[in-house]
Every structure is written in structure tokens, then in C-alpha cells.
Amino acid sequence: MTDTLRPDPDDLLARIATEEARRSRGRLKVFLGAAAGVGKTYAMLEAAQARRAAGVDVVVGWAEPHGRAETEALLEGLDTVPPRPIVHRGVALRELDLDMVLARRPALVVVDELAHSNAPGSRHAKRWQDVEELLDAGIDVYTTLNIQHVESLNDVVAQITGVVTRETVPDTLLEDADEITLVDLPPDDLLRRLREGKVYVPARAETAMERFFRPGNLMALRELALRRTADRVDAQMRDYRRDHAIRQAWPATDRVLVCISANPLAPRLVRAGHRLAQRLGAPWVVLHVEVSRYAPEAESARNQVAQALRLGERLGAEAVTLEGDDAATQILDYARLRNASQIVLGKPARPRWRELAFGSIVDDVVRGSGAIDVHVITGEPGDDVPAAMPLRLVPTSRWPGYLRSVGVVAAATLAASLAFGRLAEANLVMVYLLAVVVVARREGRGPSTLAAVLSVAAFDFFFVAPHLTFSVADTEYLVMFAVMLVVGLVVSTLTTRLRRQADSARSRERRTAALYGLSRDLARLRGLDALIDASVRHVSGVFGRGAAVLLRGTDGRPAVRAARPAPFDLPPDELAVAAWVLERGRPAGTGTETLPGASALYLPLTTGERVVGVLAVRPERAADVQSPEPLNLLEAFASLTAQAVARAEAADEAARARVEAEGERLRGTLLGSISHDLRTPLAAIAGSAETLLSDGEAIDAATRRELVAAIHHQAQHLGRLVANLLDMSRLESGGVDLRCEPQSMEEIVGAALARLEALLGTTPVSVAIPADLPLVPCDAILVEQVVFNLIENALKHTPHGTAIDVAAHATPDALVIEVSDRGPGLPAGAAERVFEKFYRGRSGAMPAGAGLGLAICRAIVEAHGGWITAAGRAGGGAVFAFALPLDRAGEPTP
């Protein structure tokens, strides 16, 4: 056996594309350690100094020596980019100056502490994002990382140390690193460095040794770092073997492959493989090969395979099912693909003569294993091992198929008889071979074998002299019969195999199409209800009578959220099964070993360590979800559904967080906006009242009247402010009912001006309302408030004594009212913002309010089906216009 073969062209193309992408990207080298103080920064700076000595342009973007003299000494001679100062909440902070490094563009930059969180105001939130930008710019990066900052290990580290690490780095960044250097230090040496003050200051070191830096924690973190580095090296070795098309396994690390079939010994093989993997401390795989020319004896045999695969998964194995024509070849190819060092097989139980006649999988695997160790496990004396091979030839058809094969041979005989005497005997043989192909294509192996035998017999009986007898005058015909039979059987076998492969391909296509359809719908739809409804629709369409998704209710128990067909009735005992699955995160129900008497199969919808719900499926038959293929497909459906549910819940949570944040922002804006408006009139009222109380007898009547008028004026101001707040609250909550009746706009404007008489004082107001304006259907009180707010707004932002113009005119479908002033006008880009809540512009003759008046105007006008705009006025100032539809069934055109 050769150790290498021609590389796969697709792999070569993919490799070339990857190399092309990497060529323009910088190289990343990560110095990985188990904890702080193992010497990562020291090792990184040593490597940087070596590169500088080799003539490479090296720059220190960020280094944290932590006051260690030996580390600071390694910075000498290296060009250092000054840190970028950032002031946050009055505190001066320093961060990596990313722009300066990019402008300097060195060949190699040193960036310490990859998991660091940047200060607010930086371009990126995390330092690893800075590193990615440097790599994209083609700059090589040296960086450091502690194992507890790897995102996928966050929960594991928290469970070991009791400390939740907030700063994490995505696993993809570590997986894409060009090189990982493990900086290792035994726990005793690290604790000694800690006591000597070489890691933290003494006071902090004592606290660290009592909490995070306990010997057990350090040993566990060290193992995690070693395993992570070993996994990376193993992945690199697999890539090398794939790139160089090396088939021979390299047992640099152990991996156990347990091969099972439909045999009572399968669970024993799985347990033996588990013990072997535990002794070796190695990952392991349980493999079942479905051979195209064989199939399990019956449904019970398929259940044996499914139970053995599930047993392996419970014991921590990876369960894999393959299809192929030769089990030994499939086993060896997969073992080399996964770089397995150990193969576990069961001892053959069939007679020796059958092994000599049909071959032995064990012998073929042993002969072809090469450097892979093969373990053959025998059964116990009491094991119920069948005397024959556990796989048998499949009876592909029932008796109607055999009858149809007889009919096809009879039809071929009739056709040959019509051509007899006109065609040579060899051509008649072709007619019979065509019949064999037809039977094999439609009926399978058994009927096609019968057709081959009947074809030889019919040809001999009808077309070989002496005719109508099985006697043969010329012995050379015996050779023809033998060749005809062999060719017929070979054609039958090949045709049947092609048919099985086509059926298998169609089955895989259906599974792929089902998964694609579900994933496409889940990616397209939005909202939790739409997502789970799509999932239930696809699952019920594939697996039978019904399916449902149960999510955790407000009481913590599962409740049906979507079902097909609806209603999906679950009695209390079935809900108890779903609750068990929701709490334990393991499958239960029909077809499983847990509560198998249930009417449905319940699968947990798991994302990471969290169970978000339960998928319930009622198959037509329990066997439909017990074999590996449908069970794997169902688990894939459950996985996609769980991810969709988690994504929808995360989106809902983010939306709630945004709403809460917006509410907090609005609350803060409201308090900030009205606090001054409340304090000012209250202070004036309190001051005037205090003056009246303390000096009331000594104050003359005129002064006393001024103080009372001031109290009255400020109380009115407070009343308007509170009224605006209440109006805005009612409008936003939909608590205002419009009482629309035909109204005269002249009367509405007059009422608003009457209310504003005290505020207007000597400010001139010009009113231009034609007498022939049509009546407009509206709520007079609310529209009067709109006019009031617009004139008051113009008064606030207009210099004292400047005229305010109010005009109205009719369009074919609306009545338009305009309020114009000669104030400073609108700031650039403020035409829409002025109608936002709490927006306040520059004040003029009066102090600005809380910023609610114009927002109330827009809410009222839009409630009437109208529009409101703000624009600059020719010659200076602003124009606010709003329109009310003359016909309440339509909307006015702006």
C-alpha cells in the first residue's frame, strides 16, 4: 500500500484560494499561557528582539511590563508607538494608537493583552478588533493571551475557578492564528513568583493566591492551555496530511474508532471502545457502515444499530453512519481521514466457509490497517451471538416482483421467437440480457437473479437444438449458457447496486432539501411565532402525523406555542414528559430508553448549555425515528429550531433593552428639560410669597399687586407645562377621542388669540383669514391648542415687538393654516427635529419651554389625518404650516 496518492483537485483549489487570501493578510502569532505571570510578555518581547536582530522592522504598539525590570529591559532598542490619551469621565486613560501604527506601517507590531477592552471613545470596543484591522492591513502581529479569555472556555473556567471572565476573545481568531506558542510554567513556580511580587504587588498577590491562583485552579488552567495547543497542532497535522494526500495514519495522538453492525455484540463493542478511549485519554468515534448490498435483517436489527449509536453518544463518542459498497474500505478510509490510531471490531461469528466464499471484514481491515492498531473483541460465553453473519442479502421484493420477472422473461421469449431464424443466436441472447436489466432496474436483486436463470433455461429450451427440451446436442452451448448466466448475474448485481445508490442519493437529496427549506425559512422570517410555526410545518411534513414546539411558560412549565395540526393535545402525563426533557435537556418518549411509553418523541431545543424549549413529534411508527438517518435529520431540525428560538429571544431581549434604554434616555431628557422650567416659576412663586408673608405690612399696594401678579403669571406657566405633559401622555397612549364637527377656522384662531392675550402684550399679530373659507371637520379644542402652541412658539423665538403673522387658505382637499415670524429662523437640519419631544431651539423674547409644544401639535394634526411642516421664511424667520382634510375620509396632499 502506498503512503500517498494524487491530491484531490477540489482540495487543491480550496487550498490555493485560502493561500491567496492569506497572502495579503498579516501573520498572527499568539503567546498563550495558563494564567498571568507565566512569562508571556517576556517571551513575546524576546521573539520580537530576535526578529529585530534579523533585520525586521519591529514596532511595539502596546506592551505591559507590569513594573518587571527584566521585561522592561527587553523593550530597549525597540521602536515604541506612544499610546493614545483618552479622557473618560474625567479620568485620563491610555490606549493603543491604532492610526499611528497603521501610518507607521511596520513589518511586525507587538500588541500585548489581546483580550483587553478599549476605553469608550476608541474605534473598536476590543483590542482583538484592533489586531484584526492590523492583520487586514498586511501587518504581522505578536500578541499574548491567557487561556481563561478564550470564549468557548468561559463557562469551563468559571466552573473551575468560580470567577466569570468578562473579557473574551472569539475562538475563530485563535483558530485562524498562524502560530500559537505555549508559554508554560508549573504551578509551584508560578506561585513562587507570585509570593516574590513578580506578578502582582504583595497585597494583591495575597488576595490572588486565596482566590484565583489556587494550586488546583492553576493545574486545571494549565491542562486547558496544553490541550488547546495540542488540538491546534493536531489540526495542523491533519491539514498537512490532507494537503500532501498522505493516507497512512500518523499516530501522533490517539483516536479510537469503534465499528459496529446490527449485532447483539454492538453495545459490548461500544463499552469496550469507551474503556480503551478512557485509558488512552483519547477522543473516540462509533462508526456504522451501511453496505449497499446488505441491510439489517429486520426493523429490530436497525433498532440495535440506533441504540448502539445512542449509547456511544451518551458515553461521549461521536456517532457516524456511512454508506458504501465495501465496509472494510469505508472503515479504513474513514480511519485515515480522522487519523485514528486504534480500530475496535467484533469477532466474526459466521462459519469459516462463508468467510472464504464471501470474504471477511475483519481480515480485510487487519490487512489494510497499516500502522493502525486493530482490536478484535469477542463475546462472553453467555452472549446471544448469531451463528451466521448479522447482515444478510436483502429480499428486495415480495412475490409479485418474482411473478413480474417471469412475465418479462416470457415477453423476451416471445420477442426472440419472432426474430428466430432472422437473427443470430448471439443477438437472441442480447434480448434476454435486456430483460434481466429491465427486471433488475425495476424489481431488485432477487427477481433479476431469477430472470437470469429463467433466461438461460428459456434460451436452451426454445432456441437450442433439439428444441423444446433441455438437452444440448453441442456441448459448446454449455459454455454459452455459463457465460450468459454469469453476465446476467453481473448485470443484475450492477444494476441493482446503481438503483440502490440512486435511491440513497435521492434520500440524501430529500434530507438536504428539507434542511435547506427549513434553514431558508428561518433565515427569512422574523418574530418568534413565525419562526417556530415554520419549524413545526417542516417537521410535521417530513415525520408524519404531527409536531409541536413547547416553550417555557410564565410558570416555568412547558406550553405548546405552535403545532401542526392544531390543536396538538397533550394530556398531563405527556406534558410531564416534556417538562422532564425541558429540565434535563435529554430526549425522551417513544423510541428512546426514557419514558418510551409516551405517544410522541420529545427532543430538547438546546443552545450551548441552555434548553430553550422542546420539540414534540408524533411519528406514524416508532421505528420511523429510531434508525440513524431520520433521527439525525430530526436532531438537525431541533438544532436549527433551537438556534432560531434563541436568536428570536435575543432579538426580543435586545429590543426590550433598546426600549428600556430609550425610556431611560427620555426620562433623563424629560427631567433635564422640565427641572429648570419647574424650578424657575416655583422659585419666583416662593420668593414672591415669602416677600408678602415677611414684609406684607410694609409693602405698598402697587408692589403687593406686582408680587401677586407674578405669582399668578408663574402659576399659569406651571399649569401650561403640566398640561403639555398630560396632553403628550394622552396622545401617545391613544387616550384622546376626537370629536370632529364642522368648525370655523376664524373662530378657532380667535379663541387661541384670546387665551394668549396676556402673553402677547404689545406684540403685534396679523391675521389673514378669508371670510369664504369652508368649514373644516375637526376637534375645535385640540386644533385651538395647535394654533395656541404655534403662536406661543413664535413668541418665544421672536425678538420683542416683532410681528407674528397668522394666515389660512383652502386647497381642493384641505384647509391650510400658517404661523410665520421674523425670528432667527430654523437651524440647519432642524425642520424635522423641531417636532421631536424635548427639542428646544434658541429662545427669543420668552424663555424656551420643555420642548413639548410642537410635538403635541404634530400628534394632534396627525390624529386628524393631516400634516404639519416647518420651513424657513423668505427674508428671515420661520413658517409653521399645518393642514386639516376637508373630507375626513381622505388625507391632504402636502
PDB file of C-alpha atoms in Angstrom, residues 157-339:
ATOM      1  CA  VAL A 157     -13.104  28.398  33.562  1.00  0.00           C
ATOM      2  CA  ALA A 158     -15.941  29.881  35.635  1.00  0.00           C
ATOM      3  CA  GLN A 159     -16.884  26.394  36.851  1.00  0.00           C
ATOM      4  CA  ILE A 160     -13.260  25.623  37.812  1.00  0.00           C
ATOM      5  CA  THR A 161     -12.232  28.927  39.387  1.00  0.00           C
ATOM      6  CA  GLY A 162     -15.561  30.430  40.423  1.00  0.00           C
ATOM      7  CA  VAL A 163     -14.585  33.599  38.570  1.00  0.00           C
ATOM      8  CA  VAL A 164     -16.525  34.745  35.476  1.00  0.00           C
ATOM      9  CA  THR A 165     -14.170  36.264  32.905  1.00  0.00           C
ATOM     10  CA  ARG A 166     -15.773  39.314  31.300  1.00  0.00           C
ATOM     11  CA  GLU A 167     -13.167  39.939  28.608  1.00  0.00           C
ATOM     12  CA  THR A 168     -13.174  37.172  25.986  1.00  0.00           C
ATOM     13  CA  VAL A 169     -11.663  36.597  22.539  1.00  0.00           C
ATOM     14  CA  PRO A 170     -13.562  34.707  19.788  1.00  0.00           C
ATOM     15  CA  ASP A 171     -12.322  31.199  19.117  1.00  0.00           C
ATOM     16  CA  THR A 172     -12.137  31.971  15.394  1.00  0.00           C
ATOM     17  CA  LEU A 173      -9.324  34.453  15.980  1.00  0.00           C
ATOM     18  CA  LEU A 174      -7.309  31.781  17.781  1.00  0.00           C
ATOM     19  CA  GLU A 175      -8.156  29.178  15.132  1.00  0.00           C
ATOM     20  CA  ASP A 176      -7.039  31.498  12.339  1.00  0.00           C
ATOM     21  CA  ALA A 177      -3.742  32.322  14.065  1.00  0.00           C
ATOM     22  CA  ASP A 178      -0.726  31.305  12.007  1.00  0.00           C
ATOM     23  CA  GLU A 179       1.220  30.186  15.061  1.00  0.00           C
ATOM     24  CA  ILE A 180       0.463  29.531  18.729  1.00  0.00           C
ATOM     25  CA  THR A 181       3.351  29.379  21.182  1.00  0.00           C
ATOM     26  CA  LEU A 182       2.572  27.893  24.579  1.00  0.00           C
ATOM     27  CA  VAL A 183       4.330  29.702  27.439  1.00  0.00           C
ATOM     28  CA  ASP A 184       4.197  27.131  30.227  1.00  0.00           C
ATOM     29  CA  LEU A 185       5.198  27.365  33.881  1.00  0.00           C
ATOM     30  CA  PRO A 186       4.500  24.745  36.587  1.00  0.00           C
ATOM     31  CA  PRO A 187       2.004  25.906  39.253  1.00  0.00           C
ATOM     32  CA  ASP A 188       4.614  25.776  42.053  1.00  0.00           C
ATOM     33  CA  ASP A 189       6.971  28.057  40.136  1.00  0.00           C
ATOM     34  CA  LEU A 190       4.133  30.466  39.335  1.00  0.00           C
ATOM     35  CA  LEU A 191       3.064  30.617  42.994  1.00  0.00           C
ATOM     36  CA  ARG A 192       6.681  31.292  43.989  1.00  0.00           C
ATOM     37  CA  ARG A 193       6.833  34.180  41.511  1.00  0.00           C
ATOM     38  CA  LEU A 194       3.548  35.430  42.931  1.00  0.00           C
ATOM     39  CA  ARG A 195       4.909  35.415  46.506  1.00  0.00           C
ATOM     40  CA  GLU A 196       8.080  37.183  45.353  1.00  0.00           C
ATOM     41  CA  GLY A 197       5.976  40.033  43.974  1.00  0.00           C
ATOM     42  CA  LYS A 198       6.940  39.381  40.341  1.00  0.00           C
ATOM     43  CA  VAL A 199       3.314  39.111  39.226  1.00  0.00           C
ATOM     44  CA  TYR A 200       1.315  41.449  41.481  1.00  0.00           C
ATOM     45  CA  VAL A 201       2.110  43.782  44.343  1.00  0.00           C
ATOM     46  CA  PRO A 202       2.228  41.899  47.691  1.00  0.00           C
ATOM     47  CA  ALA A 203      -1.220  42.961  48.924  1.00  0.00           C
ATOM     48  CA  ARG A 204      -2.880  41.957  45.667  1.00  0.00           C
ATOM     49  CA  ALA A 205      -0.778  38.788  45.433  1.00  0.00           C
ATOM     50  CA  GLU A 206      -2.140  37.507  48.765  1.00  0.00           C
ATOM     51  CA  THR A 207      -5.716  38.024  47.603  1.00  0.00           C
ATOM     52  CA  ALA A 208      -4.958  36.359  44.256  1.00  0.00           C
ATOM     53  CA  MET A 209      -3.492  33.250  45.931  1.00  0.00           C
ATOM     54  CA  GLU A 210      -6.582  32.914  48.111  1.00  0.00           C
ATOM     55  CA  ARG A 211      -8.972  33.119  45.153  1.00  0.00           C
ATOM     56  CA  PHE A 212      -7.904  32.618  41.546  1.00  0.00           C
ATOM     57  CA  PHE A 213      -4.314  31.400  41.958  1.00  0.00           C
ATOM     58  CA  ARG A 214      -5.062  28.287  43.994  1.00  0.00           C
ATOM     59  CA  PRO A 215      -2.906  25.254  43.019  1.00  0.00           C
ATOM     60  CA  GLY A 216      -5.913  23.259  41.787  1.00  0.00           C
ATOM     61  CA  ASN A 217      -7.096  26.139  39.613  1.00  0.00           C
ATOM     62  CA  LEU A 218      -3.643  26.581  38.107  1.00  0.00           C
ATOM     63  CA  MET A 219      -3.315  22.861  37.312  1.00  0.00           C
ATOM     64  CA  ALA A 220      -6.716  22.844  35.584  1.00  0.00           C
ATOM     65  CA  LEU A 221      -5.932  26.020  33.612  1.00  0.00           C
ATOM     66  CA  ARG A 222      -2.569  24.582  32.636  1.00  0.00           C
ATOM     67  CA  GLU A 223      -4.273  21.442  31.313  1.00  0.00           C
ATOM     68  CA  LEU A 224      -6.717  23.567  29.317  1.00  0.00           C
ATOM     69  CA  ALA A 225      -3.847  25.521  27.758  1.00  0.00           C
ATOM     70  CA  LEU A 226      -1.920  22.339  26.936  1.00  0.00           C
ATOM     71  CA  ARG A 227      -4.983  20.684  25.411  1.00  0.00           C
ATOM     72  CA  ARG A 228      -5.861  23.754  23.370  1.00  0.00           C
ATOM     73  CA  THR A 229      -2.342  23.915  21.979  1.00  0.00           C
ATOM     74  CA  ALA A 230      -2.326  20.173  21.295  1.00  0.00           C
ATOM     75  CA  ASP A 231      -5.634  20.439  19.444  1.00  0.00           C
ATOM     76  CA  ARG A 232      -4.165  23.187  17.286  1.00  0.00           C
ATOM     77  CA  VAL A 233      -1.085  21.103  16.496  1.00  0.00           C
ATOM     78  CA  ASP A 234      -3.295  18.102  15.693  1.00  0.00           C
ATOM     79  CA  ALA A 235      -5.379  20.232  13.318  1.00  0.00           C
ATOM     80  CA  GLN A 236      -2.224  21.476  11.605  1.00  0.00           C
ATOM     81  CA  MET A 237      -1.015  17.900  11.196  1.00  0.00           C
ATOM     82  CA  ARG A 238      -4.333  16.852   9.650  1.00  0.00           C
ATOM     83  CA  ASP A 239      -4.127  19.782   7.252  1.00  0.00           C
ATOM     84  CA  TYR A 240      -0.613  18.746   6.266  1.00  0.00           C
ATOM     85  CA  ARG A 241      -1.660  15.148   5.644  1.00  0.00           C
ATOM     86  CA  ARG A 242      -4.649  16.338   3.594  1.00  0.00           C
ATOM     87  CA  ASP A 243      -2.601  18.837   1.565  1.00  0.00           C
ATOM     88  CA  HIS A 244       0.007  16.202   0.761  1.00  0.00           C
ATOM     89  CA  ALA A 245      -2.577  13.428   0.235  1.00  0.00           C
ATOM     90  CA  ILE A 246      -0.964  11.196   2.874  1.00  0.00           C
ATOM     91  CA  ARG A 247      -3.268   8.255   3.505  1.00  0.00           C
ATOM     92  CA  GLN A 248      -1.141   6.483   6.110  1.00  0.00           C
ATOM     93  CA  ALA A 249      -2.259   7.359   9.649  1.00  0.00           C
ATOM     94  CA  TRP A 250       0.257   9.193  11.801  1.00  0.00           C
ATOM     95  CA  PRO A 251      -0.328   8.097  15.399  1.00  0.00           C
ATOM     96  CA  ALA A 252       0.959  11.319  16.912  1.00  0.00           C
ATOM     97  CA  THR A 253      -2.112  11.303  19.152  1.00  0.00           C
ATOM     98  CA  ASP A 254      -4.556   8.524  19.927  1.00  0.00           C
ATOM     99  CA  ARG A 255      -8.042   8.362  18.460  1.00  0.00           C
ATOM    100  CA  VAL A 256     -10.271   5.296  18.803  1.00  0.00           C
ATOM    101  CA  LEU A 257     -12.656   4.144  16.055  1.00  0.00           C
ATOM    102  CA  VAL A 258     -15.300   1.605  17.148  1.00  0.00           C
ATOM    103  CA  CYS A 259     -17.031  -0.189  14.250  1.00  0.00           C
ATOM    104  CA  ILE A 260     -20.460  -1.718  14.885  1.00  0.00           C
ATOM    105  CA  SER A 261     -23.107  -3.564  12.900  1.00  0.00           C
ATOM    106  CA  ALA A 262     -26.600  -4.886  13.598  1.00  0.00           C
ATOM    107  CA  ASN A 263     -25.378  -7.385  16.143  1.00  0.00           C
ATOM    108  CA  PRO A 264     -26.131  -8.054  19.820  1.00  0.00           C
ATOM    109  CA  LEU A 265     -22.398  -7.504  20.423  1.00  0.00           C
ATOM    110  CA  ALA A 266     -22.656  -3.842  19.341  1.00  0.00           C
ATOM    111  CA  PRO A 267     -23.223  -2.432  22.874  1.00  0.00           C
ATOM    112  CA  ARG A 268     -20.328  -4.531  24.147  1.00  0.00           C
ATOM    113  CA  LEU A 269     -18.077  -3.116  21.419  1.00  0.00           C
ATOM    114  CA  VAL A 270     -19.149   0.428  22.320  1.00  0.00           C
ATOM    115  CA  ARG A 271     -18.374  -0.101  26.002  1.00  0.00           C
ATOM    116  CA  ALA A 272     -15.037  -1.703  25.184  1.00  0.00           C
ATOM    117  CA  GLY A 273     -14.155   1.218  22.947  1.00  0.00           C
ATOM    118  CA  HIS A 274     -15.157   3.626  25.718  1.00  0.00           C
ATOM    119  CA  ARG A 275     -12.838   1.890  28.192  1.00  0.00           C
ATOM    120  CA  LEU A 276      -9.996   1.938  25.674  1.00  0.00           C
ATOM    121  CA  ALA A 277     -10.525   5.634  24.954  1.00  0.00           C
ATOM    122  CA  GLN A 278     -10.572   6.383  28.694  1.00  0.00           C
ATOM    123  CA  ARG A 279      -7.294   4.525  29.258  1.00  0.00           C
ATOM    124  CA  LEU A 280      -5.689   6.401  26.381  1.00  0.00           C
ATOM    125  CA  GLY A 281      -7.333   9.725  27.239  1.00  0.00           C
ATOM    126  CA  ALA A 282      -8.298   9.928  23.579  1.00  0.00           C
ATOM    127  CA  PRO A 283     -11.368  11.046  21.616  1.00  0.00           C
ATOM    128  CA  TRP A 284     -13.371   8.246  20.037  1.00  0.00           C
ATOM    129  CA  VAL A 285     -15.902   7.647  17.291  1.00  0.00           C
ATOM    130  CA  VAL A 286     -18.603   4.994  16.874  1.00  0.00           C
ATOM    131  CA  LEU A 287     -18.956   4.109  13.194  1.00  0.00           C
ATOM    132  CA  HIS A 288     -21.650   2.120  11.418  1.00  0.00           C
ATOM    133  CA  VAL A 289     -21.318   1.343   7.694  1.00  0.00           C
ATOM    134  CA  GLU A 290     -24.452   0.582   5.716  1.00  0.00           C
ATOM    135  CA  VAL A 291     -23.298  -1.613   2.845  1.00  0.00           C
ATOM    136  CA  SER A 292     -25.353  -1.196  -0.306  1.00  0.00           C
ATOM    137  CA  ARG A 293     -25.615  -4.937  -0.994  1.00  0.00           C
ATOM    138  CA  TYR A 294     -26.596  -5.702   2.586  1.00  0.00           C
ATOM    139  CA  ALA A 295     -29.169  -4.365   5.011  1.00  0.00           C
ATOM    140  CA  PRO A 296     -30.134  -5.107   8.615  1.00  0.00           C
ATOM    141  CA  GLU A 297     -32.176  -8.275   8.995  1.00  0.00           C
ATOM    142  CA  ALA A 298     -35.289  -6.511  10.209  1.00  0.00           C
ATOM    143  CA  GLU A 299     -36.578  -3.477  11.999  1.00  0.00           C
ATOM    144  CA  SER A 300     -35.261  -4.916  15.271  1.00  0.00           C
ATOM    145  CA  ALA A 301     -31.767  -5.052  13.791  1.00  0.00           C
ATOM    146  CA  ARG A 302     -31.953  -1.394  12.742  1.00  0.00           C
ATOM    147  CA  ASN A 303     -33.045  -0.571  16.268  1.00  0.00           C
ATOM    148  CA  GLN A 304     -29.958  -2.381  17.571  1.00  0.00           C
ATOM    149  CA  VAL A 305     -27.731  -0.111  15.479  1.00  0.00           C
ATOM    150  CA  ALA A 306     -29.593   3.030  16.581  1.00  0.00           C
ATOM    151  CA  GLN A 307     -29.400   2.044  20.263  1.00  0.00           C
ATOM    152  CA  ALA A 308     -25.677   1.304  19.992  1.00  0.00           C
ATOM    153  CA  LEU A 309     -25.030   4.675  18.359  1.00  0.00           C
ATOM    154  CA  ARG A 310     -27.037   6.450  21.057  1.00  0.00           C
ATOM    155  CA  LEU A 311     -25.122   4.512  23.731  1.00  0.00           C
ATOM    156  CA  GLY A 312     -21.879   5.780  22.235  1.00  0.00           C
ATOM    157  CA  GLU A 313     -23.158   9.369  22.263  1.00  0.00           C
ATOM    158  CA  ARG A 314     -24.174   9.036  25.928  1.00  0.00           C
ATOM    159  CA  LEU A 315     -20.682   7.813  26.738  1.00  0.00           C
ATOM    160  CA  GLY A 316     -19.120  10.787  24.972  1.00  0.00           C
ATOM    161  CA  ALA A 317     -18.425   9.424  21.494  1.00  0.00           C
ATOM    162  CA  GLU A 318     -19.134  10.926  18.118  1.00  0.00           C
ATOM    163  CA  ALA A 319     -21.661   8.764  16.235  1.00  0.00           C
ATOM    164  CA  VAL A 320     -21.185   8.465  12.459  1.00  0.00           C
ATOM    165  CA  THR A 321     -23.084   6.489   9.815  1.00  0.00           C
ATOM    166  CA  LEU A 322     -21.593   5.937   6.341  1.00  0.00           C
ATOM    167  CA  GLU A 323     -22.797   4.218   3.180  1.00  0.00           C
ATOM    168  CA  GLY A 324     -20.697   2.239   0.728  1.00  0.00           C
ATOM    169  CA  ASP A 325     -20.208  -0.956  -1.230  1.00  0.00           C
ATOM    170  CA  ASP A 326     -17.313  -2.280   0.844  1.00  0.00           C
ATOM    171  CA  ALA A 327     -17.418  -1.971   4.619  1.00  0.00           C
ATOM    172  CA  ALA A 328     -13.677  -2.605   5.089  1.00  0.00           C
ATOM    173  CA  THR A 329     -12.733   0.091   2.578  1.00  0.00           C
ATOM    174  CA  GLN A 330     -15.105   2.587   4.201  1.00  0.00           C
ATOM    175  CA  ILE A 331     -13.696   1.820   7.661  1.00  0.00           C
ATOM    176  CA  LEU A 332     -10.068   2.201   6.583  1.00  0.00           C
ATOM    177  CA  ASP A 333     -10.706   5.376   4.576  1.00  0.00           C
ATOM    178  CA  TYR A 334     -12.546   6.983   7.465  1.00  0.00           C
ATOM    179  CA  ALA A 335      -9.869   5.876   9.956  1.00  0.00           C
ATOM    180  CA  ARG A 336      -7.181   7.554   7.840  1.00  0.00           C
ATOM    181  CA  LEU A 337      -9.326  10.641   7.355  1.00  0.00           C
ATOM    182  CA  ARG A 338      -9.714  11.062  11.139  1.00  0.00           C
ATOM    183  CA  ASN A 339      -6.131   9.910  11.831  1.00  0.00           C
TER     184      ASN A 339
END
